[in-house]
Amino acid sequence: MADNYAEWKGRMAELDSVIAKMGGKVLVIRKLDGIAEFENKLILNPPRNGEVAPELDDYFDRLSTKLFGITRDDTRFKFPDSFHSLIEGTEEWWQIQSSADQHERHFVTDDSADDEAVSTLLILGVDFRDERGDPLRCTKLFGRQVTAAVMKIAGLLPDADAVELKSLESKLEKEAQLHLARRGKKNGTGASRQDAVSNGHDSSCSLLKDG
């Protein structure tokens, strides 16, 4: 994390303000399908040395492909099959190695702390913070995929507007369900009271008839 957590929070607030003034659209990762579940899995199986735990490999690749169209491995430089048979230091070897080094320079979040990675990715238009404003556990696991998509190297990003609309629809649906539940409970109570009154009225009539 940054030397001072409060300072980092302040810098993020400044970034938010600049983006808002520019009218920039931001993709909020925590709102994507599957992220909340993945975050919970990472609590039990945290990343090891920057890599996803082996028991989550398949799940991680499926989620990455679903969200960004690529896996993390898909973002890595593809060395030609002949590279490993080349003599190190030769012109051909250097040309390929230089291309690989240039490719990897795009992915600065690999060597960043979580908070620094969040700042970098927010500048690219992608928000990797949770509801409290802290870095998501999956930030660096998805950092390469997001960078590759933004740089148009590989993959793609979900549409920010579509994500916001879906999030809003989900929120409205939950609020509607709660409203209906409360209304149903209220109506149920009212019906019980009405039934009780009706039953009491019927009983009174019956007694009058009997009398």
Short mmCIF file of C-alpha atoms in Angstrom, two decimals:
data_model
loop_
_atom_site.label_atom_id
_atom_site.label_comp_id
_atom_site.label_asym_id
_atom_site.label_seq_id
_atom_site.Cartn_x
_atom_site.Cartn_y
_atom_site.Cartn_z
CA MET A 1 0.00 0.00 0.00
CA ALA A 2 1.01 3.65 -0.28
CA ASP A 3 3.12 5.15 2.50
CA ASN A 4 0.02 6.87 3.81
CA TYR A 5 -3.38 5.30 3.28
CA ALA A 6 -5.13 8.64 3.75
CA GLU A 7 -2.90 10.21 1.10
CA TRP A 8 -3.77 7.45 -1.35
CA LYS A 9 -7.47 7.93 -0.65
CA GLY A 10 -6.99 11.65 -1.30
CA ARG A 11 -5.26 11.01 -4.62
CA MET A 12 -8.04 8.67 -5.66
CA ALA A 13 -10.65 11.30 -4.81
CA GLU A 14 -8.75 13.78 -6.97
CA LEU A 15 -8.68 11.27 -9.84
CA ASP A 16 -12.42 10.68 -9.46
CA SER A 17 -13.01 14.43 -9.63
CA VAL A 18 -10.87 14.88 -12.75
CA ILE A 19 -12.57 11.98 -14.53
CA ALA A 20 -16.01 13.32 -13.59
CA LYS A 21 -15.16 16.81 -14.89
CA MET A 22 -13.93 15.30 -18.15
CA GLY A 23 -17.16 13.34 -18.47
CA GLY A 24 -15.22 10.11 -18.67
CA LYS A 25 -16.97 6.76 -18.39
CA VAL A 26 -15.61 4.36 -15.81
CA LEU A 27 -16.14 0.60 -15.79
CA VAL A 28 -16.75 -0.45 -12.17
CA ILE A 29 -15.36 -3.97 -11.85
CA ARG A 30 -17.16 -4.87 -8.62
CA LYS A 31 -20.49 -4.58 -10.48
CA LEU A 32 -19.59 -7.27 -13.03
CA ASP A 33 -21.22 -10.69 -12.78
CA GLY A 34 -19.03 -13.13 -10.88
CA ILE A 35 -16.70 -10.62 -9.23
CA ALA A 36 -18.34 -10.71 -5.79
CA GLU A 37 -18.22 -14.51 -5.78
CA PHE A 38 -14.58 -14.50 -6.93
CA GLU A 39 -13.65 -12.02 -4.19
CA ASN A 40 -15.15 -14.39 -1.61
CA LYS A 41 -13.16 -17.29 -3.05
CA LEU A 42 -9.97 -15.25 -2.83
CA ILE A 43 -10.53 -14.78 0.92
CA LEU A 44 -10.27 -18.55 1.37
CA ASN A 45 -7.62 -19.03 -1.33
CA PRO A 46 -5.55 -15.84 -1.60
CA PRO A 47 -3.16 -15.32 -4.54
CA ARG A 48 0.34 -16.71 -4.09
CA ASN A 49 3.27 -14.66 -5.39
CA GLY A 50 0.90 -12.71 -7.59
CA GLU A 51 -0.65 -15.82 -9.11
CA VAL A 52 -4.06 -17.34 -8.51
CA ALA A 53 -4.10 -20.39 -6.23
CA PRO A 54 -3.99 -23.67 -8.21
CA GLU A 55 -7.41 -24.74 -6.93
CA LEU A 56 -8.94 -21.63 -8.53
CA ASP A 57 -7.12 -21.86 -11.88
CA ASP A 58 -10.00 -23.19 -13.95
CA TYR A 59 -12.58 -20.93 -12.29
CA PHE A 60 -10.34 -17.90 -12.81
CA ASP A 61 -9.78 -18.65 -16.50
CA ARG A 62 -13.50 -19.16 -17.13
CA LEU A 63 -14.42 -15.91 -15.38
CA SER A 64 -11.67 -13.99 -17.17
CA THR A 65 -12.82 -15.29 -20.55
CA LYS A 66 -16.44 -14.48 -19.71
CA LEU A 67 -15.65 -10.90 -18.70
CA PHE A 68 -12.79 -9.93 -21.01
CA GLY A 69 -12.69 -12.57 -23.75
CA ILE A 70 -9.17 -13.66 -22.77
CA THR A 71 -7.28 -15.38 -19.95
CA ARG A 72 -4.29 -13.90 -18.19
CA ASP A 73 -1.98 -16.23 -20.11
CA ASP A 74 -3.41 -14.89 -23.37
CA THR A 75 -1.86 -11.50 -22.57
CA ARG A 76 1.69 -12.84 -22.44
CA PHE A 77 4.11 -12.47 -25.35
CA LYS A 78 4.06 -15.41 -27.71
CA PHE A 79 7.61 -16.50 -28.43
CA PRO A 80 8.08 -18.32 -31.74
CA ASP A 81 8.82 -22.02 -31.43
CA SER A 82 12.31 -21.43 -32.82
CA PHE A 83 13.27 -18.92 -30.11
CA HIS A 84 14.57 -21.44 -27.59
CA SER A 85 16.86 -23.00 -30.16
CA LEU A 86 18.47 -19.64 -30.99
CA ILE A 87 21.85 -18.72 -29.60
CA GLU A 88 21.42 -16.04 -26.94
CA GLY A 89 22.82 -12.72 -28.02
CA THR A 90 22.48 -13.21 -31.75
CA GLU A 91 20.69 -10.54 -33.80
CA GLU A 92 17.59 -12.69 -34.31
CA TRP A 93 17.49 -13.55 -30.60
CA TRP A 94 17.73 -9.86 -29.66
CA GLN A 95 14.98 -8.86 -32.09
CA ILE A 96 12.55 -11.34 -30.55
CA GLN A 97 13.60 -10.56 -26.98
CA SER A 98 13.25 -6.83 -27.61
CA SER A 99 9.71 -7.36 -28.92
CA ALA A 100 8.91 -9.37 -25.79
CA ASP A 101 10.32 -6.67 -23.51
CA GLN A 102 8.38 -3.96 -25.34
CA HIS A 103 5.20 -6.02 -25.04
CA GLU A 104 5.63 -6.49 -21.29
CA ARG A 105 6.19 -2.78 -20.68
CA HIS A 106 2.47 -2.27 -21.21
CA PHE A 107 1.63 -4.30 -18.11
CA VAL A 108 2.94 -2.04 -15.36
CA THR A 109 0.48 -3.36 -12.77
CA ASP A 110 2.46 -6.63 -12.53
CA ASP A 111 5.18 -4.90 -10.53
CA SER A 112 2.89 -2.52 -8.63
CA ALA A 113 1.38 -2.72 -5.18
CA ASP A 114 -2.39 -3.19 -5.13
CA ASP A 115 -3.14 0.48 -4.45
CA GLU A 116 -0.77 1.63 -7.19
CA ALA A 117 -2.36 -0.83 -9.61
CA VAL A 118 -5.83 0.54 -8.74
CA SER A 119 -4.63 4.10 -9.48
CA THR A 120 -3.10 3.07 -12.81
CA LEU A 121 -6.19 1.16 -13.91
CA LEU A 122 -8.52 4.00 -12.90
CA ILE A 123 -6.58 6.30 -15.23
CA LEU A 124 -7.36 3.74 -17.95
CA GLY A 125 -11.05 4.06 -17.09
CA VAL A 126 -11.49 0.95 -14.97
CA ASP A 127 -12.32 1.05 -11.24
CA PHE A 128 -10.97 -1.84 -9.16
CA ARG A 129 -12.22 -0.58 -5.77
CA ASP A 130 -14.71 -2.23 -3.47
CA GLU A 131 -17.68 -0.43 -1.91
CA ARG A 132 -15.43 0.99 0.81
CA GLY A 133 -13.01 2.39 -1.75
CA ASP A 134 -10.28 -0.19 -1.05
CA PRO A 135 -8.53 -2.30 -3.72
CA LEU A 136 -10.33 -5.46 -4.79
CA ARG A 137 -8.45 -8.67 -4.09
CA CYS A 138 -8.60 -9.55 -7.78
CA THR A 139 -7.02 -6.27 -8.97
CA LYS A 140 -3.66 -7.61 -10.08
CA LEU A 141 -5.13 -10.89 -11.32
CA PHE A 142 -7.23 -9.00 -13.89
CA GLY A 143 -4.83 -6.10 -14.41
CA ARG A 144 -3.18 -7.61 -17.50
CA GLN A 145 -6.50 -8.49 -19.18
CA VAL A 146 -7.88 -4.99 -18.65
CA THR A 147 -4.66 -3.37 -19.86
CA ALA A 148 -4.59 -5.58 -22.94
CA ALA A 149 -8.20 -4.70 -23.75
CA VAL A 150 -7.71 -0.94 -23.23
CA MET A 151 -4.51 -0.97 -25.33
CA LYS A 152 -6.31 -3.05 -27.97
CA ILE A 153 -3.69 -5.77 -27.70
CA ALA A 154 -6.22 -8.50 -27.02
CA GLY A 155 -9.63 -9.06 -25.47
CA LEU A 156 -12.35 -6.50 -24.81
CA LEU A 157 -13.99 -4.61 -21.97
CA PRO A 158 -17.66 -4.89 -20.98
CA ASP A 159 -19.63 -1.77 -21.90
CA ALA A 160 -19.63 0.58 -18.89
CA ASP A 161 -23.11 1.91 -19.67
CA ALA A 162 -24.52 -1.61 -19.98
CA VAL A 163 -22.95 -2.61 -16.67
CA GLU A 164 -24.39 0.46 -14.94
CA LEU A 165 -27.82 -0.20 -16.44
CA LYS A 166 -27.75 -3.83 -15.37
CA SER A 167 -26.61 -2.82 -11.88
CA LEU A 168 -29.43 -0.28 -11.66
CA GLU A 169 -31.98 -2.84 -12.87
CA SER A 170 -30.75 -5.33 -10.28
CA LYS A 171 -30.97 -2.72 -7.52
CA LEU A 172 -34.48 -1.69 -8.58
CA GLU A 173 -35.56 -5.32 -8.75
CA LYS A 174 -34.33 -5.95 -5.20
CA GLU A 175 -36.06 -2.81 -3.94
CA ALA A 176 -39.28 -3.86 -5.68
CA GLN A 177 -39.10 -7.31 -4.08
CA LEU A 178 -38.58 -5.78 -0.64
CA HIS A 179 -41.47 -3.39 -1.21
CA LEU A 180 -43.78 -6.21 -2.29
CA ALA A 181 -42.66 -8.33 0.65
CA ARG A 182 -43.40 -5.51 3.10
CA ARG A 183 -46.71 -4.79 1.40
CA GLY A 184 -47.67 -8.45 1.42
CA LYS A 185 -46.85 -8.72 5.09
CA LYS A 186 -48.90 -5.63 5.82
CA ASN A 187 -51.84 -6.88 3.76
CA GLY A 188 -51.58 -10.27 5.40
CA THR A 189 -51.91 -8.70 8.83
CA GLY A 190 -54.84 -6.61 7.67
CA ALA A 191 -56.57 -9.65 6.21
CA SER A 192 -56.14 -11.56 9.46
CA ARG A 193 -57.74 -8.76 11.41
CA GLN A 194 -60.58 -8.50 8.91
CA ASP A 195 -61.14 -12.27 9.09
CA ALA A 196 -61.22 -12.08 12.86
CA VAL A 197 -63.80 -9.30 12.76
CA SER A 198 -65.88 -11.17 10.20
CA ASN A 199 -65.73 -14.36 12.24
CA GLY A 200 -66.77 -12.48 15.34
CA HIS A 201 -69.67 -10.88 13.47
CA ASP A 202 -70.83 -14.29 12.16
CA SER A 203 -70.66 -15.75 15.64
CA SER A 204 -72.76 -12.91 17.02
CA CYS A 205 -75.38 -13.43 14.35
CA SER A 206 -75.46 -17.12 15.11
CA LEU A 207 -76.00 -16.46 18.81
CA LEU A 208 -78.81 -14.02 18.03
CA LYS A 209 -80.47 -16.62 15.83
CA ASP A 210 -80.07 -19.29 18.46
CA GLY A 211 -81.52 -16.96 21.06
#
